[in-house]
PDB file of C-alpha atoms in Angstrom:
ATOM      1  CA  MET A   1      16.569  45.188 -98.889  1.00 94.00           C
ATOM      2  CA  GLN A   2      16.366  48.869 -99.768  1.00 97.00           C
ATOM      3  CA  ILE A   3      18.877  51.260 -98.190  1.00 98.00           C
ATOM      4  CA  ASN A   4      18.223  54.979 -97.760  1.00 98.00           C
ATOM      5  CA  ILE A   5      21.155  57.088 -96.540  1.00 98.00           C
ATOM      6  CA  PHE A   6      20.661  60.599 -95.173  1.00 97.00           C
ATOM      7  CA  GLN A   7      23.144  63.388 -94.555  1.00 96.00           C
ATOM      8  CA  SER A   8      21.627  64.250 -91.186  1.00 92.00           C
ATOM      9  CA  SER A   9      19.662  62.507 -88.468  1.00 90.00           C
ATOM     10  CA  LYS A  10      17.044  65.268 -88.807  1.00 93.00           C
ATOM     11  CA  ALA A  11      16.368  64.316 -92.441  1.00 96.00           C
ATOM     12  CA  LEU A  12      16.367  60.632 -91.485  1.00 96.00           C
ATOM     13  CA  HIS A  13      13.731  61.070 -88.763  1.00 97.00           C
ATOM     14  CA  GLN A  14      11.575  63.199 -91.037  1.00 98.00           C
ATOM     15  CA  ALA A  15      11.670  60.525 -93.740  1.00 98.00           C
ATOM     16  CA  ILE A  16      10.597  57.809 -91.290  1.00 98.00           C
ATOM     17  CA  ALA A  17       7.844  60.011 -89.863  1.00 98.00           C
ATOM     18  CA  ASN A  18       6.608  60.696 -93.399  1.00 98.00           C
ATOM     19  CA  LYS A  19       6.574  56.956 -94.119  1.00 98.00           C
ATOM     20  CA  ILE A  20       4.480  56.206 -91.020  1.00 98.00           C
ATOM     21  CA  ILE A  21       2.125  59.130 -91.698  1.00 98.00           C
ATOM     22  CA  GLN A  22       1.644  57.928 -95.283  1.00 98.00           C
ATOM     23  CA  SER A  23       0.825  54.415 -94.027  1.00 98.00           C
ATOM     24  CA  VAL A  24      -1.724  55.757 -91.542  1.00 98.00           C
ATOM     25  CA  LYS A  25      -3.418  57.898 -94.191  1.00 98.00           C
ATOM     26  CA  THR A  26      -3.430  55.079 -96.760  1.00 98.00           C
ATOM     27  CA  LYS A  27      -4.798  52.507 -94.311  1.00 98.00           C
ATOM     28  CA  PRO A  28      -6.495  54.263 -91.370  1.00 98.00           C
ATOM     29  CA  ASP A  29      -6.854  50.965 -89.461  1.00 98.00           C
ATOM     30  CA  SER A  30      -3.192  49.988 -89.849  1.00 98.00           C
ATOM     31  CA  VAL A  31      -1.476  47.810 -87.281  1.00 98.00           C
ATOM     32  CA  LEU A  32       1.863  49.430 -86.428  1.00 98.00           C
ATOM     33  CA  GLY A  33       4.790  47.768 -84.712  1.00 98.00           C
ATOM     34  CA  LEU A  34       6.799  50.251 -82.651  1.00 98.00           C
ATOM     35  CA  SER A  35      10.167  50.360 -80.910  1.00 97.00           C
ATOM     36  CA  THR A  36      11.624  52.179 -77.935  1.00 91.00           C
ATOM     37  CA  GLY A  37      15.028  53.387 -76.803  1.00 82.00           C
ATOM     38  CA  SER A  38      16.607  56.684 -77.807  1.00 84.00           C
ATOM     39  CA  SER A  39      16.642  56.032 -81.583  1.00 89.00           C
ATOM     40  CA  PRO A  40      12.967  56.713 -82.439  1.00 95.00           C
ATOM     41  CA  VAL A  41      12.304  59.592 -79.997  1.00 95.00           C
ATOM     42  CA  GLU A  42      12.731  62.322 -82.612  1.00 97.00           C
ATOM     43  CA  THR A  43      10.540  60.388 -85.058  1.00 97.00           C
ATOM     44  CA  TYR A  44       7.796  60.190 -82.417  1.00 98.00           C
ATOM     45  CA  THR A  45       8.123  63.926 -81.737  1.00 98.00           C
ATOM     46  CA  LEU A  46       7.528  64.583 -85.442  1.00 98.00           C
ATOM     47  CA  LEU A  47       4.469  62.303 -85.481  1.00 98.00           C
ATOM     48  CA  GLY A  48       3.010  64.188 -82.535  1.00 98.00           C
ATOM     49  CA  ARG A  49       3.703  67.540 -84.185  1.00 98.00           C
ATOM     50  CA  ASP A  50       2.097  66.397 -87.440  1.00 98.00           C
ATOM     51  CA  HIS A  51      -1.016  65.233 -85.596  1.00 98.00           C
ATOM     52  CA  LYS A  52      -1.308  68.578 -83.817  1.00 97.00           C
ATOM     53  CA  GLU A  53      -0.705  70.681 -86.936  1.00 98.00           C
ATOM     54  CA  ASN A  54      -2.266  68.540 -89.674  1.00 98.00           C
ATOM     55  CA  GLY A  55      -4.740  66.355 -87.826  1.00 97.00           C
ATOM     56  CA  THR A  56      -3.504  62.960 -89.051  1.00 98.00           C
ATOM     57  CA  ASP A  57      -6.057  60.586 -87.545  1.00 98.00           C
ATOM     58  CA  TYR A  58      -4.983  57.639 -85.361  1.00 98.00           C
ATOM     59  CA  HIS A  59      -8.313  56.717 -83.777  1.00 98.00           C
ATOM     60  CA  ARG A  60      -8.513  53.383 -85.658  1.00 98.00           C
ATOM     61  CA  ILE A  61      -4.795  52.557 -85.486  1.00 98.00           C
ATOM     62  CA  VAL A  62      -3.637  49.569 -83.418  1.00 98.00           C
ATOM     63  CA  THR A  63      -0.055  49.328 -82.146  1.00 98.00           C
ATOM     64  CA  PHE A  64       2.224  46.623 -80.770  1.00 98.00           C
ATOM     65  CA  ASN A  65       5.562  47.412 -79.158  1.00 98.00           C
ATOM     66  CA  LEU A  66       8.561  45.156 -79.462  1.00 98.00           C
ATOM     67  CA  ASP A  67       9.448  44.740 -75.818  1.00 97.00           C
ATOM     68  CA  GLU A  68       9.189  45.570 -72.131  1.00 96.00           C
ATOM     69  CA  TYR A  69      11.534  45.111 -69.187  1.00 95.00           C
ATOM     70  CA  VAL A  70      10.818  42.217 -66.825  1.00 96.00           C
ATOM     71  CA  GLY A  71       9.967  43.470 -63.356  1.00 94.00           C
ATOM     72  CA  LEU A  72       8.775  46.962 -64.285  1.00 93.00           C
ATOM     73  CA  LYS A  73       5.092  47.862 -64.124  1.00 95.00           C
ATOM     74  CA  GLY A  74       3.723  50.152 -66.821  1.00 94.00           C
ATOM     75  CA  SER A  75       3.622  53.018 -64.314  1.00 95.00           C
ATOM     76  CA  HIS A  76       7.396  52.824 -63.718  1.00 92.00           C
ATOM     77  CA  GLN A  77       9.137  55.793 -65.329  1.00 92.00           C
ATOM     78  CA  GLN A  78      11.717  53.530 -67.008  1.00 91.00           C
ATOM     79  CA  SER A  79       9.167  51.067 -68.369  1.00 94.00           C
ATOM     80  CA  TYR A  80       8.573  51.057 -72.090  1.00 95.00           C
ATOM     81  CA  ARG A  81       4.819  51.468 -71.568  1.00 97.00           C
ATOM     82  CA  TYR A  82       5.507  54.731 -69.717  1.00 97.00           C
ATOM     83  CA  PHE A  83       8.011  55.740 -72.425  1.00 95.00           C
ATOM     84  CA  MET A  84       5.485  55.184 -75.216  1.00 97.00           C
ATOM     85  CA  ASN A  85       2.689  57.016 -73.413  1.00 97.00           C
ATOM     86  CA  ILE A  86       4.906  60.057 -72.803  1.00 97.00           C
ATOM     87  CA  HIS A  87       6.709  60.188 -76.153  1.00 97.00           C
ATOM     88  CA  LEU A  88       3.922  59.165 -78.524  1.00 98.00           C
ATOM     89  CA  PHE A  89       0.534  57.888 -77.432  1.00 98.00           C
ATOM     90  CA  ASN A  90      -0.387  60.918 -75.304  1.00 98.00           C
ATOM     91  CA  GLN A  91       0.416  63.125 -78.313  1.00 97.00           C
ATOM     92  CA  LEU A  92      -2.022  61.345 -80.662  1.00 98.00           C
ATOM     93  CA  ASN A  93      -5.766  60.659 -80.733  1.00 98.00           C
ATOM     94  CA  ILE A  94      -5.210  56.922 -80.366  1.00 98.00           C
ATOM     95  CA  PRO A  95      -7.280  55.132 -77.692  1.00 98.00           C
ATOM     96  CA  LEU A  96      -4.848  53.655 -75.163  1.00 97.00           C
ATOM     97  CA  GLU A  97      -6.688  50.315 -75.238  1.00 97.00           C
ATOM     98  CA  GLN A  98      -5.582  49.986 -78.894  1.00 98.00           C
ATOM     99  CA  THR A  99      -1.917  50.292 -77.887  1.00 98.00           C
ATOM    100  CA  HIS A 100      -0.153  47.139 -76.788  1.00 98.00           C
ATOM    101  CA  VAL A 101       3.127  46.801 -74.897  1.00 98.00           C
ATOM    102  CA  PRO A 102       4.276  43.441 -73.517  1.00 97.00           C
ATOM    103  CA  ILE A 103       3.606  42.995 -69.796  1.00 97.00           C
ATOM    104  CA  GLY A 104       6.780  42.332 -67.803  1.00 97.00           C
ATOM    105  CA  VAL A 105       5.195  41.389 -64.475  1.00 97.00           C
ATOM    106  CA  GLY A 106       3.019  38.478 -63.367  1.00 97.00           C
ATOM    107  CA  ASP A 107       2.821  35.189 -65.292  1.00 98.00           C
ATOM    108  CA  LEU A 108       5.388  35.931 -67.981  1.00 97.00           C
ATOM    109  CA  GLU A 109       4.816  32.770 -70.028  1.00 97.00           C
ATOM    110  CA  SER A 110       1.097  33.462 -70.167  1.00 98.00           C
ATOM    111  CA  ASN A 111       1.798  37.113 -71.010  1.00 97.00           C
ATOM    112  CA  CYS A 112       3.947  36.054 -73.988  1.00 98.00           C
ATOM    113  CA  GLU A 113       1.309  33.655 -75.305  1.00 98.00           C
ATOM    114  CA  GLU A 114      -1.416  36.296 -74.937  1.00 98.00           C
ATOM    115  CA  TYR A 115       0.695  38.859 -76.796  1.00 98.00           C
ATOM    116  CA  GLU A 116       1.020  36.517 -79.766  1.00 98.00           C
ATOM    117  CA  ARG A 117      -2.756  35.933 -79.693  1.00 98.00           C
ATOM    118  CA  GLN A 118      -3.404  39.676 -79.674  1.00 98.00           C
ATOM    119  CA  ILE A 119      -1.166  40.222 -82.706  1.00 98.00           C
ATOM    120  CA  GLN A 120      -2.927  37.452 -84.612  1.00 98.00           C
ATOM    121  CA  ALA A 121      -6.372  38.749 -83.594  1.00 98.00           C
ATOM    122  CA  ALA A 122      -5.431  42.178 -84.958  1.00 98.00           C
ATOM    123  CA  GLY A 123      -4.623  40.600 -88.330  1.00 98.00           C
ATOM    124  CA  GLY A 124      -0.844  40.843 -88.014  1.00 98.00           C
ATOM    125  CA  ILE A 125       1.453  43.858 -88.143  1.00 98.00           C
ATOM    126  CA  ASP A 126       1.413  45.972 -91.304  1.00 98.00           C
ATOM    127  CA  LEU A 127       4.483  48.132 -90.666  1.00 98.00           C
ATOM    128  CA  GLN A 128       7.183  47.391 -88.074  1.00 98.00           C
ATOM    129  CA  LEU A 129       9.702  49.994 -86.913  1.00 98.00           C
ATOM    130  CA  LEU A 130      12.990  48.518 -85.685  1.00 98.00           C
ATOM    131  CA  GLY A 131      16.226  49.780 -84.261  1.00 96.00           C
ATOM    132  CA  ILE A 132      19.414  47.746 -84.056  1.00 96.00           C
ATOM    133  CA  GLY A 133      21.667  47.143 -81.067  1.00 93.00           C
ATOM    134  CA  ILE A 134      25.432  47.491 -81.258  1.00 92.00           C
ATOM    135  CA  ASN A 135      25.648  43.681 -81.114  1.00 93.00           C
ATOM    136  CA  GLY A 136      23.080  43.262 -83.884  1.00 96.00           C
ATOM    137  CA  HIS A 137      20.054  42.586 -81.725  1.00 95.00           C
ATOM    138  CA  ILE A 138      16.540  43.501 -82.867  1.00 97.00           C
ATOM    139  CA  GLY A 139      13.944  43.898 -80.169  1.00 95.00           C
ATOM    140  CA  PHE A 140      15.735  42.260 -77.254  1.00 93.00           C
ATOM    141  CA  ASN A 141      16.647  39.214 -79.333  1.00 96.00           C
ATOM    142  CA  GLU A 142      20.296  38.959 -78.382  1.00 93.00           C
ATOM    143  CA  PRO A 143      22.944  37.070 -80.420  1.00 95.00           C
ATOM    144  CA  GLY A 144      22.180  33.349 -80.342  1.00 96.00           C
ATOM    145  CA  THR A 145      18.380  33.778 -80.266  1.00 96.00           C
ATOM    146  CA  SER A 146      16.600  31.278 -82.483  1.00 98.00           C
ATOM    147  CA  PHE A 147      15.209  32.618 -85.733  1.00 98.00           C
ATOM    148  CA  GLU A 148      12.101  30.551 -84.905  1.00 98.00           C
ATOM    149  CA  SER A 149      11.391  32.404 -81.659  1.00 98.00           C
ATOM    150  CA  SER A 150       8.003  33.943 -80.886  1.00 98.00           C
ATOM    151  CA  THR A 151       7.359  36.403 -78.031  1.00 98.00           C
ATOM    152  CA  HIS A 152       9.496  35.237 -75.104  1.00 98.00           C
ATOM    153  CA  VAL A 153      11.466  36.246 -72.019  1.00 98.00           C
ATOM    154  CA  ALA A 154      15.009  37.144 -73.047  1.00 95.00           C
ATOM    155  CA  PRO A 155      18.078  37.503 -70.823  1.00 91.00           C
ATOM    156  CA  LEU A 156      19.973  40.676 -71.649  1.00 86.00           C
ATOM    157  CA  LEU A 157      23.688  40.546 -72.374  1.00 84.00           C
ATOM    158  CA  LYS A 158      26.190  42.622 -70.432  1.00 85.00           C
ATOM    159  CA  GLU A 159      26.732  45.097 -73.282  1.00 80.00           C
ATOM    160  CA  THR A 160      22.975  45.670 -73.618  1.00 79.00           C
ATOM    161  CA  ILE A 161      22.580  46.233 -69.879  1.00 84.00           C
ATOM    162  CA  GLU A 162      25.496  48.676 -69.950  1.00 83.00           C
ATOM    163  CA  ALA A 163      24.103  50.487 -73.007  1.00 80.00           C
ATOM    164  CA  ASN A 164      20.733  50.888 -71.262  1.00 77.00           C
ATOM    165  CA  GLY A 165      22.368  52.004 -68.027  1.00 81.00           C
ATOM    166  CA  ARG A 166      22.276  55.625 -69.152  1.00 81.00           C
ATOM    167  CA  PHE A 167      18.514  55.625 -68.584  1.00 80.00           C
ATOM    168  CA  PHE A 168      18.851  54.523 -64.933  1.00 85.00           C
ATOM    169  CA  GLU A 169      20.573  56.102 -61.926  1.00 82.00           C
ATOM    170  CA  THR A 170      22.830  53.063 -61.474  1.00 81.00           C
ATOM    171  CA  THR A 171      23.667  50.047 -63.634  1.00 79.00           C
ATOM    172  CA  GLU A 172      22.403  47.836 -60.806  1.00 81.00           C
ATOM    173  CA  GLU A 173      18.887  49.178 -61.414  1.00 84.00           C
ATOM    174  CA  VAL A 174      18.823  48.073 -65.075  1.00 86.00           C
ATOM    175  CA  PRO A 175      16.618  44.982 -65.543  1.00 89.00           C
ATOM    176  CA  THR A 176      18.503  41.898 -66.695  1.00 90.00           C
ATOM    177  CA  LYS A 177      15.595  40.367 -68.632  1.00 95.00           C
ATOM    178  CA  ALA A 178      12.911  41.593 -71.005  1.00 94.00           C
ATOM    179  CA  VAL A 179       9.776  40.278 -72.681  1.00 97.00           C
ATOM    180  CA  THR A 180      10.406  40.667 -76.403  1.00 97.00           C
ATOM    181  CA  MET A 181       8.643  39.983 -79.658  1.00 98.00           C
ATOM    182  CA  GLY A 182      10.506  37.049 -81.195  1.00 97.00           C
ATOM    183  CA  ILE A 183      12.418  37.002 -84.460  1.00 98.00           C
ATOM    184  CA  LYS A 184       9.815  34.785 -86.153  1.00 98.00           C
ATOM    185  CA  THR A 185       7.112  37.240 -85.064  1.00 98.00           C
ATOM    186  CA  ILE A 186       9.093  40.182 -86.442  1.00 98.00           C
ATOM    187  CA  MET A 187       9.665  38.377 -89.742  1.00 98.00           C
ATOM    188  CA  GLU A 188       5.906  37.779 -90.100  1.00 98.00           C
ATOM    189  CA  THR A 189       5.244  41.538 -90.277  1.00 98.00           C
ATOM    190  CA  ARG A 190       4.329  42.732 -93.766  1.00 98.00           C
ATOM    191  CA  GLU A 191       6.853  45.569 -94.001  1.00 98.00           C
ATOM    192  CA  ILE A 192       9.860  46.556 -91.908  1.00 98.00           C
ATOM    193  CA  ILE A 193      11.642  49.879 -91.568  1.00 98.00           C
ATOM    194  CA  LEU A 194      14.872  49.976 -89.578  1.00 98.00           C
ATOM    195  CA  LEU A 195      16.410  53.125 -88.148  1.00 97.00           C
ATOM    196  CA  ALA A 196      20.107  53.478 -87.284  1.00 96.00           C
ATOM    197  CA  TYR A 197      22.360  56.472 -86.903  1.00 95.00           C
ATOM    198  CA  GLY A 198      25.788  57.191 -85.468  1.00 95.00           C
ATOM    199  CA  SER A 199      29.194  55.594 -85.943  1.00 96.00           C
ATOM    200  CA  HIS A 200      28.600  53.244 -82.991  1.00 95.00           C
ATOM    201  CA  LYS A 201      26.000  51.403 -85.099  1.00 96.00           C
ATOM    202  CA  ALA A 202      28.185  51.079 -88.233  1.00 98.00           C
ATOM    203  CA  ALA A 203      29.617  47.613 -87.489  1.00 98.00           C
ATOM    204  CA  ALA A 204      26.200  46.177 -86.640  1.00 98.00           C
ATOM    205  CA  VAL A 205      24.708  47.652 -89.825  1.00 98.00           C
ATOM    206  CA  ARG A 206      27.562  46.209 -91.897  1.00 98.00           C
ATOM    207  CA  ASP A 207      27.113  42.742 -90.397  1.00 98.00           C
ATOM    208  CA  MET A 208      23.337  42.930 -90.871  1.00 98.00           C
ATOM    209  CA  VAL A 209      23.608  43.815 -94.569  1.00 98.00           C
ATOM    210  CA  ASN A 210      26.898  42.338 -95.814  1.00 97.00           C
ATOM    211  CA  GLY A 211      27.509  39.467 -93.434  1.00 94.00           C
ATOM    212  CA  PRO A 212      26.172  35.922 -93.489  1.00 98.00           C
ATOM    213  CA  VAL A 213      22.681  35.225 -92.152  1.00 98.00           C
ATOM    214  CA  THR A 214      23.451  33.889 -88.705  1.00 98.00           C
ATOM    215  CA  GLU A 215      21.770  33.784 -85.317  1.00 98.00           C
ATOM    216  CA  GLU A 216      24.938  35.398 -83.938  1.00 97.00           C
ATOM    217  CA  VAL A 217      23.783  38.580 -85.728  1.00 98.00           C
ATOM    218  CA  PRO A 218      19.997  38.500 -85.200  1.00 98.00           C
ATOM    219  CA  ALA A 219      19.360  41.422 -87.578  1.00 98.00           C
ATOM    220  CA  SER A 220      20.995  39.512 -90.445  1.00 98.00           C
ATOM    221  CA  ILE A 221      17.742  37.547 -90.867  1.00 98.00           C
ATOM    222  CA  LEU A 222      16.245  40.723 -92.333  1.00 98.00           C
ATOM    223  CA  GLN A 223      18.130  39.903 -95.550  1.00 98.00           C
ATOM    224  CA  LYS A 224      15.433  37.257 -96.072  1.00 98.00           C
ATOM    225  CA  HIS A 225      12.420  39.552 -95.570  1.00 98.00           C
ATOM    226  CA  ALA A 226      10.665  40.655 -98.749  1.00 97.00           C
ATOM    227  CA  HIS A 227      10.004  44.267 -97.714  1.00 98.00           C
ATOM    228  CA  VAL A 228      12.737  45.868 -95.609  1.00 98.00           C
ATOM    229  CA  THR A 229      13.963  49.452 -95.867  1.00 98.00           C
ATOM    230  CA  LEU A 230      16.932  50.747 -93.880  1.00 98.00           C
ATOM    231  CA  TYR A 231      17.022  54.408 -92.884  1.00 98.00           C
ATOM    232  CA  LEU A 232      20.639  55.283 -92.069  1.00 97.00           C
ATOM    233  CA  ASP A 233      22.762  58.349 -91.622  1.00 96.00           C
ATOM    234  CA  GLU A 234      26.170  58.471 -93.299  1.00 97.00           C
ATOM    235  CA  GLU A 235      27.987  57.400 -90.125  1.00 97.00           C
ATOM    236  CA  ALA A 236      25.875  54.284 -89.632  1.00 97.00           C
ATOM    237  CA  ALA A 237      26.304  53.407 -93.319  1.00 97.00           C
ATOM    238  CA  ALA A 238      30.046  54.066 -93.400  1.00 97.00           C
ATOM    239  CA  LEU A 239      31.171  50.419 -93.388  1.00 97.00           C
ATOM    240  CA  LEU A 240      28.725  49.099 -95.976  1.00 97.00           C
ATOM    241  CA  GLN A 241      30.256  47.593 -99.101  1.00 86.00           C
TER     242      GLN A 241
END
């Protein structure tokens, strides 16, 4: 596990954007795994700006997102499909049919199985971008999720629902379940980059890196992946030994 620590979140986001841009230029048909939430927004802004200014080409890129809320259609303004279209896909020359976000409505079990098939058909994920929750979750794999899990429907814990409440008008509107890429699926990706910044992430980062590998801290399994790089600011890294 490689750890990169940056003095500012601006430098951190630029470094991650540069990493993704390099991957796209090196392998123009890369399969990228992407995340949502507030953490990667600035990174996505930089990718869009680079495409506009430098013409980095995404027309052969395929993407898979980590998760989607159960009960929200892709047209819903708080869905992760809508989020990705607004913050990234609409800013690039990537055909929308090459972008994949789990479907959180309809036959959920079938949707999960189909998502796994799509990832396999694409040849697997080359580079996966992750964030980390304050309780150590990756994707929406909450503490206690099996390390052997594939894409599945996950109940969200109270602290996750509360943390996501800032994106909704009321906490009651926040979905209580999500379709998420499983931990086994994440671990099968060829390379992982994880982004974390702010003091509120410091304890989770510490437990991920220094703690035992345990399903109670889902991100701790990343200690066993061959190619993981953490991109942290000084606050998020403050508790590391």
